[in-house]
Amino acid sequence: MIAFLKGNFALITPTFVHIDVQGVGYEVFISLNTYAEIQGKSQGQLYTYLHIREDAHLLFGFATTAEKEMFLQLLGVNGVGASTARMMLSSLKPEEISRAIIQGNTKQLEAVKGIGKKSAERIILELRDKLTKQSLDLNNSVSIGNTTEADALNALLALGIARPAAEVALRKSMQHHPGSDKVEEIIKSALKNL
C-alpha cells in the first residue's frame, strides 16, 4: 500500500496530477478540493489510496487525511465507487459531507452529480452511526484546544460524568475561580458543584 507521495508536481490538472518522486512519475487522481490546495505549487505531499480493479490500478490522492478518511468511508458504502466518492469530495468538503450525513440531509447529498435519492439515503443509513461516533470521539479528545477548561471537561467526561452536567459544573467553577490556570483546581471545584 502506498500511504503518501512526496515530490515535485510535474503536471497539475483539476482531475489528476503527475508527481515526480525521485525520478518515478505517478499519475494520481484528485478531487477539486485537493486541486484547490495544491494549485500553483511546484512540490508537496499527497496522502494516497491505491484502488485495485480488474482492469486497472488507480492511485487517488488527497491534500488532507480528513479527505482521505472520508473517501474510504464512502467507498465502504454499497454502490458507491471510487469515481462517485471523488465526485462527492469535489462538490463538498469532508466536513460538509459528514455534517450532511449526520443531519440526514439527503438534499445536500443529492446535489452532487451522480447521487440520486436512493444513493443519498443509503449513504446516510450506512454512515450516520459511524460518523456520529467519530464526531463525539473528536469532541471528547484532549486536543480540543488544549485550554485548561477543555482539559478539565475531558477529565470530567473520563470520570463518567455526563457532558451536560460536566459543562454546567465547569461553568459554575469558572465563575467562582475566574482566571484559574490549574486543571486540578478546576476539576476539584467542578466536582464539588455536581
mmCIF file of N, CA and C in Angstrom, residues 9-59:
data_model
loop_
_atom_site.group_PDB
_atom_site.id
_atom_site.type_symbol
_atom_site.label_atom_id
_atom_site.label_comp_id
_atom_site.label_asym_id
_atom_site.label_seq_id
_atom_site.Cartn_x
_atom_site.Cartn_y
_atom_site.Cartn_z
ATOM 1 N N PHE A 9 5.535 18.342 -8.392
ATOM 2 C CA PHE A 9 4.353 18.252 -9.238
ATOM 3 C C PHE A 9 4.763 18.570 -10.671
ATOM 4 N N ALA A 10 4.849 17.540 -11.504
ATOM 5 C CA ALA A 10 5.249 17.724 -12.901
ATOM 6 C C ALA A 10 4.092 18.287 -13.723
ATOM 7 N N LEU A 11 2.869 17.909 -13.368
ATOM 8 C CA LEU A 11 1.670 18.361 -14.071
ATOM 9 C C LEU A 11 0.511 18.377 -13.081
ATOM 10 N N ILE A 12 -0.223 19.483 -13.056
ATOM 11 C CA ILE A 12 -1.401 19.572 -12.180
ATOM 12 C C ILE A 12 -2.598 19.943 -13.041
ATOM 13 N N THR A 13 -3.642 19.104 -13.004
ATOM 14 C CA THR A 13 -4.913 19.404 -13.660
ATOM 15 C C THR A 13 -6.007 19.300 -12.604
ATOM 16 N N PRO A 14 -7.223 19.757 -12.902
ATOM 17 C CA PRO A 14 -8.303 19.643 -11.907
ATOM 18 C C PRO A 14 -8.683 18.198 -11.554
ATOM 19 N N THR A 15 -8.311 17.226 -12.375
ATOM 20 C CA THR A 15 -8.718 15.844 -12.100
ATOM 21 C C THR A 15 -7.576 14.903 -11.748
ATOM 22 N N PHE A 16 -6.369 15.234 -12.179
ATOM 23 C CA PHE A 16 -5.229 14.390 -11.824
ATOM 24 C C PHE A 16 -3.948 15.213 -11.766
ATOM 25 N N VAL A 17 -2.940 14.619 -11.132
ATOM 26 C CA VAL A 17 -1.640 15.266 -11.002
ATOM 27 C C VAL A 17 -0.566 14.224 -11.285
ATOM 28 N N HIS A 18 0.532 14.657 -11.887
ATOM 29 C CA HIS A 18 1.697 13.793 -12.054
ATOM 30 C C HIS A 18 2.725 14.221 -11.010
ATOM 31 N N ILE A 19 3.121 13.284 -10.160
ATOM 32 C CA ILE A 19 4.101 13.573 -9.120
ATOM 33 C C ILE A 19 5.392 12.837 -9.447
ATOM 34 N N ASP A 20 6.469 13.589 -9.506
ATOM 35 C CA ASP A 20 7.796 13.027 -9.732
ATOM 36 C C ASP A 20 8.416 12.758 -8.365
ATOM 37 N N VAL A 21 8.529 11.463 -8.026
ATOM 38 C CA VAL A 21 9.139 11.072 -6.763
ATOM 39 C C VAL A 21 10.484 10.434 -7.091
ATOM 40 N N GLN A 22 11.538 11.214 -6.981
ATOM 41 C CA GLN A 22 12.906 10.779 -7.260
ATOM 42 C C GLN A 22 13.016 10.064 -8.607
ATOM 43 N N GLY A 23 12.467 10.687 -9.639
ATOM 44 C CA GLY A 23 12.595 10.163 -10.989
ATOM 45 C C GLY A 23 11.500 9.208 -11.431
ATOM 46 N N VAL A 24 10.585 8.844 -10.534
ATOM 47 C CA VAL A 24 9.461 7.975 -10.895
ATOM 48 C C VAL A 24 8.201 8.833 -10.916
ATOM 49 N N GLY A 25 7.502 8.827 -12.058
ATOM 50 C CA GLY A 25 6.300 9.640 -12.190
ATOM 51 C C GLY A 25 5.043 8.851 -11.870
ATOM 52 N N TYR A 26 4.249 9.350 -10.921
ATOM 53 C CA TYR A 26 2.985 8.714 -10.540
ATOM 54 C C TYR A 26 1.836 9.567 -11.049
ATOM 55 N N GLU A 27 0.826 8.934 -11.644
ATOM 56 C CA GLU A 27 -0.393 9.638 -12.013
ATOM 57 C C GLU A 27 -1.390 9.414 -10.883
ATOM 58 N N VAL A 28 -1.819 10.506 -10.275
ATOM 59 C CA VAL A 28 -2.684 10.437 -9.100
ATOM 60 C C VAL A 28 -3.970 11.204 -9.379
ATOM 61 N N PHE A 29 -5.108 10.537 -9.208
ATOM 62 C CA PHE A 29 -6.405 11.183 -9.412
ATOM 63 C C PHE A 29 -6.774 11.958 -8.156
ATOM 64 N N ILE A 30 -7.271 13.184 -8.357
ATOM 65 C CA ILE A 30 -7.561 14.063 -7.221
ATOM 66 C C ILE A 30 -8.961 14.655 -7.337
ATOM 67 N N SER A 31 -9.436 15.189 -6.213
ATOM 68 C CA SER A 31 -10.715 15.910 -6.194
ATOM 69 C C SER A 31 -10.442 17.391 -6.432
ATOM 70 N N LEU A 32 -11.495 18.147 -6.638
ATOM 71 C CA LEU A 32 -11.337 19.593 -6.811
ATOM 72 C C LEU A 32 -10.856 20.266 -5.524
ATOM 73 N N ASN A 33 -11.213 19.694 -4.367
ATOM 74 C CA ASN A 33 -10.725 20.240 -3.096
ATOM 75 C C ASN A 33 -9.206 20.135 -3.017
ATOM 76 N N THR A 34 -8.673 18.985 -3.397
ATOM 77 C CA THR A 34 -7.221 18.801 -3.386
ATOM 78 C C THR A 34 -6.576 19.704 -4.431
ATOM 79 N N TYR A 35 -7.203 19.802 -5.597
ATOM 80 C CA TYR A 35 -6.684 20.678 -6.651
ATOM 81 C C TYR A 35 -6.545 22.111 -6.134
ATOM 82 N N ALA A 36 -7.564 22.588 -5.424
ATOM 83 C CA ALA A 36 -7.529 23.948 -4.876
ATOM 84 C C ALA A 36 -6.369 24.122 -3.894
ATOM 85 N N GLU A 37 -6.053 23.058 -3.145
ATOM 86 C CA GLU A 37 -4.965 23.116 -2.158
ATOM 87 C C GLU A 37 -3.586 23.151 -2.802
ATOM 88 N N ILE A 38 -3.406 22.399 -3.902
ATOM 89 C CA ILE A 38 -2.059 22.265 -4.483
ATOM 90 C C ILE A 38 -1.829 23.143 -5.707
ATOM 91 N N GLN A 39 -2.874 23.762 -6.201
ATOM 92 C CA GLN A 39 -2.765 24.598 -7.405
ATOM 93 C C GLN A 39 -1.682 25.669 -7.211
ATOM 94 N N GLY A 40 -0.793 25.772 -8.176
ATOM 95 C CA GLY A 40 0.256 26.774 -8.114
ATOM 96 C C GLY A 40 1.506 26.333 -7.364
ATOM 97 N N LYS A 41 1.485 25.163 -6.736
ATOM 98 C CA LYS A 41 2.655 24.672 -6.011
ATOM 99 C C LYS A 41 3.514 23.821 -6.948
ATOM 100 N N SER A 42 4.812 23.834 -6.709
ATOM 101 C CA SER A 42 5.701 23.036 -7.555
ATOM 102 C C SER A 42 6.054 21.706 -6.901
ATOM 103 N N GLN A 43 5.837 21.605 -5.600
ATOM 104 C CA GLN A 43 6.097 20.338 -4.906
ATOM 105 C C GLN A 43 5.193 20.228 -3.686
ATOM 106 N N GLY A 44 5.091 19.018 -3.170
ATOM 107 C CA GLY A 44 4.246 18.806 -1.997
ATOM 108 C C GLY A 44 4.038 17.336 -1.719
ATOM 109 N N GLN A 45 3.061 17.072 -0.871
ATOM 110 C CA GLN A 45 2.759 15.707 -0.451
ATOM 111 C C GLN A 45 1.269 15.445 -0.580
ATOM 112 N N LEU A 46 0.926 14.265 -1.058
ATOM 113 C CA LEU A 46 -0.466 13.838 -1.124
ATOM 114 C C LEU A 46 -0.602 12.506 -0.401
ATOM 115 N N TYR A 47 -1.644 12.383 0.420
ATOM 116 C CA TYR A 47 -1.979 11.106 1.036
ATOM 117 C C TYR A 47 -2.683 10.294 -0.040
ATOM 118 N N THR A 48 -2.369 9.026 -0.145
ATOM 119 C CA THR A 48 -2.865 8.261 -1.283
ATOM 120 C C THR A 48 -3.615 7.002 -0.886
ATOM 121 N N TYR A 49 -4.418 6.543 -1.838
ATOM 122 C CA TYR A 49 -5.133 5.274 -1.710
ATOM 123 C C TYR A 49 -5.033 4.571 -3.059
ATOM 124 N N LEU A 50 -4.555 3.329 -3.041
ATOM 125 C CA LEU A 50 -4.431 2.539 -4.265
ATOM 126 C C LEU A 50 -5.698 1.709 -4.434
ATOM 127 N N HIS A 51 -6.450 2.018 -5.473
ATOM 128 C CA HIS A 51 -7.717 1.328 -5.759
ATOM 129 C C HIS A 51 -7.473 0.296 -6.854
ATOM 130 N N ILE A 52 -7.641 -0.966 -6.515
ATOM 131 C CA ILE A 52 -7.352 -2.033 -7.464
ATOM 132 C C ILE A 52 -8.659 -2.595 -8.025
ATOM 133 N N ARG A 53 -8.746 -2.520 -9.358
ATOM 134 C CA ARG A 53 -9.882 -3.105 -10.075
ATOM 135 C C ARG A 53 -9.349 -4.196 -10.986
ATOM 136 N N GLU A 54 -10.264 -4.946 -11.586
ATOM 137 C CA GLU A 54 -9.854 -5.995 -12.516
ATOM 138 C C GLU A 54 -9.057 -5.431 -13.680
ATOM 139 N N ASP A 55 -9.483 -4.269 -14.166
ATOM 140 C CA ASP A 55 -8.879 -3.711 -15.373
ATOM 141 C C ASP A 55 -7.869 -2.588 -15.128
ATOM 142 N N ALA A 56 -7.679 -2.165 -13.872
ATOM 143 C CA ALA A 56 -6.762 -1.052 -13.626
ATOM 144 C C ALA A 56 -6.372 -0.952 -12.156
ATOM 145 N N HIS A 57 -5.209 -0.368 -11.936
ATOM 146 C CA HIS A 57 -4.773 0.031 -10.597
ATOM 147 C C HIS A 57 -4.759 1.547 -10.608
ATOM 148 N N LEU A 58 -5.613 2.173 -9.804
ATOM 149 C CA LEU A 58 -5.749 3.629 -9.800
ATOM 150 C C LEU A 58 -5.271 4.187 -8.465
ATOM 151 N N LEU A 59 -4.508 5.253 -8.544
ATOM 152 C CA LEU A 59 -3.994 5.896 -7.343
ATOM 153 C C LEU A 59 -4.753 7.209 -7.134
#
